[in-house]
mmCIF file of C-alpha atoms in Angstrom:
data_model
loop_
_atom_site.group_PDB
_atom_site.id
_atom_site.type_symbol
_atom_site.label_atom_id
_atom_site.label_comp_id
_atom_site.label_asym_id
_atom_site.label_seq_id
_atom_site.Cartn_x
_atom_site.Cartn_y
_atom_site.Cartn_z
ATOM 1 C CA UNK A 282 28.610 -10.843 10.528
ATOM 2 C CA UNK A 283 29.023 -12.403 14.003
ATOM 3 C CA UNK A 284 27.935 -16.118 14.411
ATOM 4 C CA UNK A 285 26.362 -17.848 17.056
ATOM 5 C CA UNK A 286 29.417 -19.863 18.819
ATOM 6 C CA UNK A 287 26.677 -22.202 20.166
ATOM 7 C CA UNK A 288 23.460 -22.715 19.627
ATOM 8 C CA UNK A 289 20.087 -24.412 20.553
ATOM 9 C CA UNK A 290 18.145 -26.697 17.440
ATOM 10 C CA UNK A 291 14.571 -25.047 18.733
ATOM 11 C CA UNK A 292 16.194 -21.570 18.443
ATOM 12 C CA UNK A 293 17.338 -22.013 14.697
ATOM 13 C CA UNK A 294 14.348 -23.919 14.440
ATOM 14 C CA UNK A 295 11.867 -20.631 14.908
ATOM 15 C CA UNK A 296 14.280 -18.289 13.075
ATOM 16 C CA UNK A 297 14.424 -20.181 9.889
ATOM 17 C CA UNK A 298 10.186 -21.275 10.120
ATOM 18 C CA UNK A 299 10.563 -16.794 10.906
ATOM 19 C CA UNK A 300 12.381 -16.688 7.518
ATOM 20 C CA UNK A 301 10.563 -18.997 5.531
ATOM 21 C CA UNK A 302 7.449 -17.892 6.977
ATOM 22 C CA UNK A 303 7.912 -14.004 5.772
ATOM 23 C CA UNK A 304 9.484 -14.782 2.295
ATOM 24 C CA UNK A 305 8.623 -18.463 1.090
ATOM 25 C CA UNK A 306 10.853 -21.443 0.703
ATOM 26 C CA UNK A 307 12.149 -20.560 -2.907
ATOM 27 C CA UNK A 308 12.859 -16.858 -2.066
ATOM 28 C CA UNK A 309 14.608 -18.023 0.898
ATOM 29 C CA UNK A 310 19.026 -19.058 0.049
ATOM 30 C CA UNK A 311 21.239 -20.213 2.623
ATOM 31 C CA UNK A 312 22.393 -17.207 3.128
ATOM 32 C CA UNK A 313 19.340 -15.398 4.113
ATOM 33 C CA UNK A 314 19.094 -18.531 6.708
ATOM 34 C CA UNK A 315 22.589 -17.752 7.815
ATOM 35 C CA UNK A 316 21.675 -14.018 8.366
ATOM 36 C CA UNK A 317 17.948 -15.118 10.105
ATOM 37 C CA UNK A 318 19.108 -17.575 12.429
ATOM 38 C CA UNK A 319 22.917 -16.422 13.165
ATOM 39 C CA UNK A 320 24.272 -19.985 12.781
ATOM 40 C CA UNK A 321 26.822 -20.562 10.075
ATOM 41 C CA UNK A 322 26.368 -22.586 7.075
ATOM 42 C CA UNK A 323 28.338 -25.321 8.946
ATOM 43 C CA UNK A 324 26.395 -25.336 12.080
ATOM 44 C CA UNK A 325 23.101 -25.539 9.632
ATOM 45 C CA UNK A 326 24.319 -28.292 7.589
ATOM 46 C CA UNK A 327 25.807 -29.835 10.632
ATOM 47 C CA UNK A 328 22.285 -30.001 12.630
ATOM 48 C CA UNK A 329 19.806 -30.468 9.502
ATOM 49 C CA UNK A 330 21.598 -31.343 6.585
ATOM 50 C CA UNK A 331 20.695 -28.630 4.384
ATOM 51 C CA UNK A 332 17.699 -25.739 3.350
ATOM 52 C CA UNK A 333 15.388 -28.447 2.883
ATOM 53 C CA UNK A 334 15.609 -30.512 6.060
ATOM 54 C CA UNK A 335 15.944 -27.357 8.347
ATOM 55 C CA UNK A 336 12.130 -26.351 6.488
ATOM 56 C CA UNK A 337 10.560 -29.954 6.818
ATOM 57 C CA UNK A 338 11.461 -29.272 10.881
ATOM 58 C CA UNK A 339 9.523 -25.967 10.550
ATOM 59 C CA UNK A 340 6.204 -27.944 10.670
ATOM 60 C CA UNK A 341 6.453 -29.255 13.538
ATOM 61 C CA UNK A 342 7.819 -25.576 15.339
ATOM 62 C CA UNK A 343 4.786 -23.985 13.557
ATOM 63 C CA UNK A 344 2.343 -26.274 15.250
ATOM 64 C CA UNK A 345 3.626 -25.945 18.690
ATOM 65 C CA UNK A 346 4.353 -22.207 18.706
ATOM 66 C CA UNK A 347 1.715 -21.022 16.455
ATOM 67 C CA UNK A 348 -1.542 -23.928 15.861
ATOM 68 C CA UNK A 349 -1.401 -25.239 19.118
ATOM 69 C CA UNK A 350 -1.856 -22.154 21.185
ATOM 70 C CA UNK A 351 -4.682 -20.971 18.720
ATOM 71 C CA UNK A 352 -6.274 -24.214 17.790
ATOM 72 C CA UNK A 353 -6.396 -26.028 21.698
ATOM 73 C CA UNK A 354 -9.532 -23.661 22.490
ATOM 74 C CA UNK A 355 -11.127 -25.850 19.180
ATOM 75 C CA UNK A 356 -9.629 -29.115 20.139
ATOM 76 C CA UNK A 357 -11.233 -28.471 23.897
ATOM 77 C CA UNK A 358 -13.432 -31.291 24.851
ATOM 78 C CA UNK A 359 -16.378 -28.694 25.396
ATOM 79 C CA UNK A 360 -15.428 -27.049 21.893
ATOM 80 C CA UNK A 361 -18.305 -25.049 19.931
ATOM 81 C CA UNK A 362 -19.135 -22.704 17.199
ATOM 82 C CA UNK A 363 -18.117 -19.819 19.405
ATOM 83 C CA UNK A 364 -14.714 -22.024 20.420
ATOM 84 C CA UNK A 365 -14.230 -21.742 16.468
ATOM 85 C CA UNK A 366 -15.264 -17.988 16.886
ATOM 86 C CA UNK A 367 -12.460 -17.641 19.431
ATOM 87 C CA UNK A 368 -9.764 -19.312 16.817
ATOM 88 C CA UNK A 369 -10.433 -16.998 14.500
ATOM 89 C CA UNK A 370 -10.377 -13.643 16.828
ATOM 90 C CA UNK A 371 -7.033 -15.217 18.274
ATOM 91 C CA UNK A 372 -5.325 -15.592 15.219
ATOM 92 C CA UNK A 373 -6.617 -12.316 13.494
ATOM 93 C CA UNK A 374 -5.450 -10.525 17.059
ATOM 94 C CA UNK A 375 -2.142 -11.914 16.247
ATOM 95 C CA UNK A 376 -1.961 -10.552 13.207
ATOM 96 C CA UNK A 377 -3.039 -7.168 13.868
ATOM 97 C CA UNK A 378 -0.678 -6.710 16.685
ATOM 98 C CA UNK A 379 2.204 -7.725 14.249
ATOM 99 C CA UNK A 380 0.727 -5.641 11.448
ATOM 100 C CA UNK A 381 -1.351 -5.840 8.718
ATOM 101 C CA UNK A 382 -0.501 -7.296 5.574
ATOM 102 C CA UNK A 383 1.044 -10.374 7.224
ATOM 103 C CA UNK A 384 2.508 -13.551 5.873
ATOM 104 C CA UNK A 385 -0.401 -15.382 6.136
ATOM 105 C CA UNK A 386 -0.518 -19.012 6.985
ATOM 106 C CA UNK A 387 3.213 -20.768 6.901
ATOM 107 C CA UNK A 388 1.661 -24.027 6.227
ATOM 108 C CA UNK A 389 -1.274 -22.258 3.438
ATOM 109 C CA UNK A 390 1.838 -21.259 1.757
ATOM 110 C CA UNK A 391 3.383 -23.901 1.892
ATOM 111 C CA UNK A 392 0.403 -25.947 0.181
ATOM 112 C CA UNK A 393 0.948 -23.575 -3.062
ATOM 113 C CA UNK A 394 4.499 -23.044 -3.469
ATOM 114 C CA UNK A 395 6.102 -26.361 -2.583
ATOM 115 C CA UNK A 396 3.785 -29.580 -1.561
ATOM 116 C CA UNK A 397 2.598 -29.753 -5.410
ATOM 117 C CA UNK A 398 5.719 -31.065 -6.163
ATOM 118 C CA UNK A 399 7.323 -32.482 -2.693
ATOM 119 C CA UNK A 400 5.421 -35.412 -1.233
ATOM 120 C CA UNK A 401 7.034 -34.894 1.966
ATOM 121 C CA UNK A 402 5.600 -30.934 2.497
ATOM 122 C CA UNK A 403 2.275 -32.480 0.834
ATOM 123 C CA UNK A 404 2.552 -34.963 3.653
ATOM 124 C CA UNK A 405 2.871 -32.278 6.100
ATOM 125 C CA UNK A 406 0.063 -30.163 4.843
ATOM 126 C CA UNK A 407 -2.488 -32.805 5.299
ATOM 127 C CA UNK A 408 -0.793 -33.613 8.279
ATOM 128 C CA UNK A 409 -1.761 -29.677 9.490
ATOM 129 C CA UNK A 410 -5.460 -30.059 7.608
ATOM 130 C CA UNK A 411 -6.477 -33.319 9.032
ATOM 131 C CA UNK A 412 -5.502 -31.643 12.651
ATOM 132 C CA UNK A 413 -7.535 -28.866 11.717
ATOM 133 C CA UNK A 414 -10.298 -30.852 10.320
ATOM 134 C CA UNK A 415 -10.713 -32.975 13.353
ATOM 135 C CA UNK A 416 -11.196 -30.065 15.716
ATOM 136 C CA UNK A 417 -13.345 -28.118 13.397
ATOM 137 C CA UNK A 418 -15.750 -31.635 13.126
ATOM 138 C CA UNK A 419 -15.838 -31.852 17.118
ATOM 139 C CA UNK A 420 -16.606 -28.638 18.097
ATOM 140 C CA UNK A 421 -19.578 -28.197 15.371
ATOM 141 C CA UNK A 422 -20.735 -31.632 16.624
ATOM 142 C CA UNK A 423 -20.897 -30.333 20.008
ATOM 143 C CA UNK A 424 -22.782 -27.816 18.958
ATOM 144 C CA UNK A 425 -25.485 -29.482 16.581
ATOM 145 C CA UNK A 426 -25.799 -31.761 19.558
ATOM 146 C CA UNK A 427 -26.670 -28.545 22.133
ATOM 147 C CA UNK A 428 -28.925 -26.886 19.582
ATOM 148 C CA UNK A 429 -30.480 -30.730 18.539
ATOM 149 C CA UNK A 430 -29.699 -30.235 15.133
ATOM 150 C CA UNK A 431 -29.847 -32.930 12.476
ATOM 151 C CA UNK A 432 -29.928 -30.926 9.082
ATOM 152 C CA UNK A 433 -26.072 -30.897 8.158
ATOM 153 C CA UNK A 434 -22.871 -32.994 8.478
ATOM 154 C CA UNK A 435 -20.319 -32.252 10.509
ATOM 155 C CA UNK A 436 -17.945 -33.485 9.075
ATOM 156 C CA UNK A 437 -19.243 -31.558 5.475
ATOM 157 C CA UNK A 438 -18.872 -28.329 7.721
ATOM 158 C CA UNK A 439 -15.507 -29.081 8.981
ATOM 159 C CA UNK A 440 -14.121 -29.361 5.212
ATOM 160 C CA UNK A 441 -15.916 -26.087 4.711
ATOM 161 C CA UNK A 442 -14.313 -24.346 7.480
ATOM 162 C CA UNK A 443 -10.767 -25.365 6.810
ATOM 163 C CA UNK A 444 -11.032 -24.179 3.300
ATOM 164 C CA UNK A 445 -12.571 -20.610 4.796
ATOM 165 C CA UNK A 446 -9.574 -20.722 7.351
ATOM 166 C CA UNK A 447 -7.174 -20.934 4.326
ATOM 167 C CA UNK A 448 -9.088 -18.001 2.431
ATOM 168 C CA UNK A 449 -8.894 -16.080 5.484
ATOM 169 C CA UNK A 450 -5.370 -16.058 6.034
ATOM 170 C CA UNK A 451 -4.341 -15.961 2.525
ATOM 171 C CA UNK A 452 -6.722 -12.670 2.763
ATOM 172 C CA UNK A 453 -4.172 -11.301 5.836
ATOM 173 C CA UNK A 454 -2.175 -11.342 3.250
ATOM 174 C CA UNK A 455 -3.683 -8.201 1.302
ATOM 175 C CA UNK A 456 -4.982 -6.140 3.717
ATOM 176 C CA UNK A 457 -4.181 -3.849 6.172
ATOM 177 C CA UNK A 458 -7.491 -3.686 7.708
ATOM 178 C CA UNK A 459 -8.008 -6.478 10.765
ATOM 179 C CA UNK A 460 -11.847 -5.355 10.458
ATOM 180 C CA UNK A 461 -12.039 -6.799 6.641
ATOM 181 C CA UNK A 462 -11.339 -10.164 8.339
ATOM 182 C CA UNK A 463 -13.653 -9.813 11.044
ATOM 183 C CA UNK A 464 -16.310 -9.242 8.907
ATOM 184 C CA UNK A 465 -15.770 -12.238 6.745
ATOM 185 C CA UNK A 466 -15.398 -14.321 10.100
ATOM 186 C CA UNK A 467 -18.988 -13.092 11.263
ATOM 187 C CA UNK A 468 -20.405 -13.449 7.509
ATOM 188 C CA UNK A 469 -19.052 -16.653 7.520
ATOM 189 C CA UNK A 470 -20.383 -18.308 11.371
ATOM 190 C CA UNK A 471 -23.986 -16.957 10.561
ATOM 191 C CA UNK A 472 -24.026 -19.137 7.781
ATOM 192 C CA UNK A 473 -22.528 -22.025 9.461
ATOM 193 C CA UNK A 474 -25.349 -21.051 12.532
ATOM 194 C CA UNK A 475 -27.629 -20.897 9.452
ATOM 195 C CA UNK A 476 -26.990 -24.809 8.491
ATOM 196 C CA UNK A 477 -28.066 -25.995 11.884
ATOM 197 C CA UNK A 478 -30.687 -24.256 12.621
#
């Protein structure tokens, strides 16, 4: 198979988080990466050090082509409970248009196949939750503060919707049905608008 003469570290970057992403860390050898990214074992070893290294630097190309995009309309100063609506439809759009089953979260998986025994991944999972946390916490501040709401915590809520962002998107990974997750999405903010009201 032809290799890559030359090659950029963002490019081998995305096709190895694409690899990883579809089939796990475990599932993934080096010569699945070599096939993914088109860069020999040498030019891997040579710019990361090894199958390890190369998936640590996924986290940080997962946030900036995948989080950021989705998450900035939740991280907007002006952020509200239909900014965290608007996550949601973004990222289930996504996976619709790629298909149904998808892979699911890269960094969700992540959390249950390798951080419970690397502190490094763990590091970068809470890394990704704390980010997701934060915006979550603003945005339904912003909007107990519109609708003068004092009954809940914000920052109770937030926890609560990253752990129903991790159950949705383990969820895109069984079915093939975008409508299933829509569902649960407008289950799940009529409770949240429930809490504040």
């Amino acid at each position: 198979m032809p290799r890559s003469a030359s090659f950029t570290q963002n490019a081998l970057t995305e096709r190895a988080l694409a690899q990883f992403w579809r089939h796990g860390y475990h599932a993934t050898s080096m010569d699945d990466l070599v096939k993914a990214t088109a860069v020999s074992r040498h030019g891997i070893y040579k710019t990361f050090g090894g199958k390890r290294d190369l998936f640590i630097a996924c986290f940080d190309a997962y946030q900036a082509s995948v989080v950021t995009p989705a998450f900035s309309v939740v991280e907007a100063d002006t952020a509200d409970l239909s900014s965290i609506a608007a996550y949601f439809e973004i990222q289930i759009s996504a996976g619709e248009a790629a298909g149904l089953p998808g892979p699911g979260c890269f960094v969700a998986n992540s959390a249950t196949e390798v951080a419970p025994h690397d502190p490094e991944v763990g590091a970068q999972v809470a890394r990704h939750t704390a980010r997701l946390r934060s915006g979550f916490e603003a945005a339904l501040r912003n909007e107990m503060t519109a609708r003068g709401s004092t009954t809940a915590d914000p920052a109770h809520l937030a926890d609560v919707c990253v752990v129903f962002a991790n159950g949705l998107w383990s969820m895109s990974r069984t079915t093939g049905d975008a409508g299933d997750l829509r569902r649960a999405v407008e289950t799940f903010l009529t409770v949240l608008k429930g809490t504040m009201s």
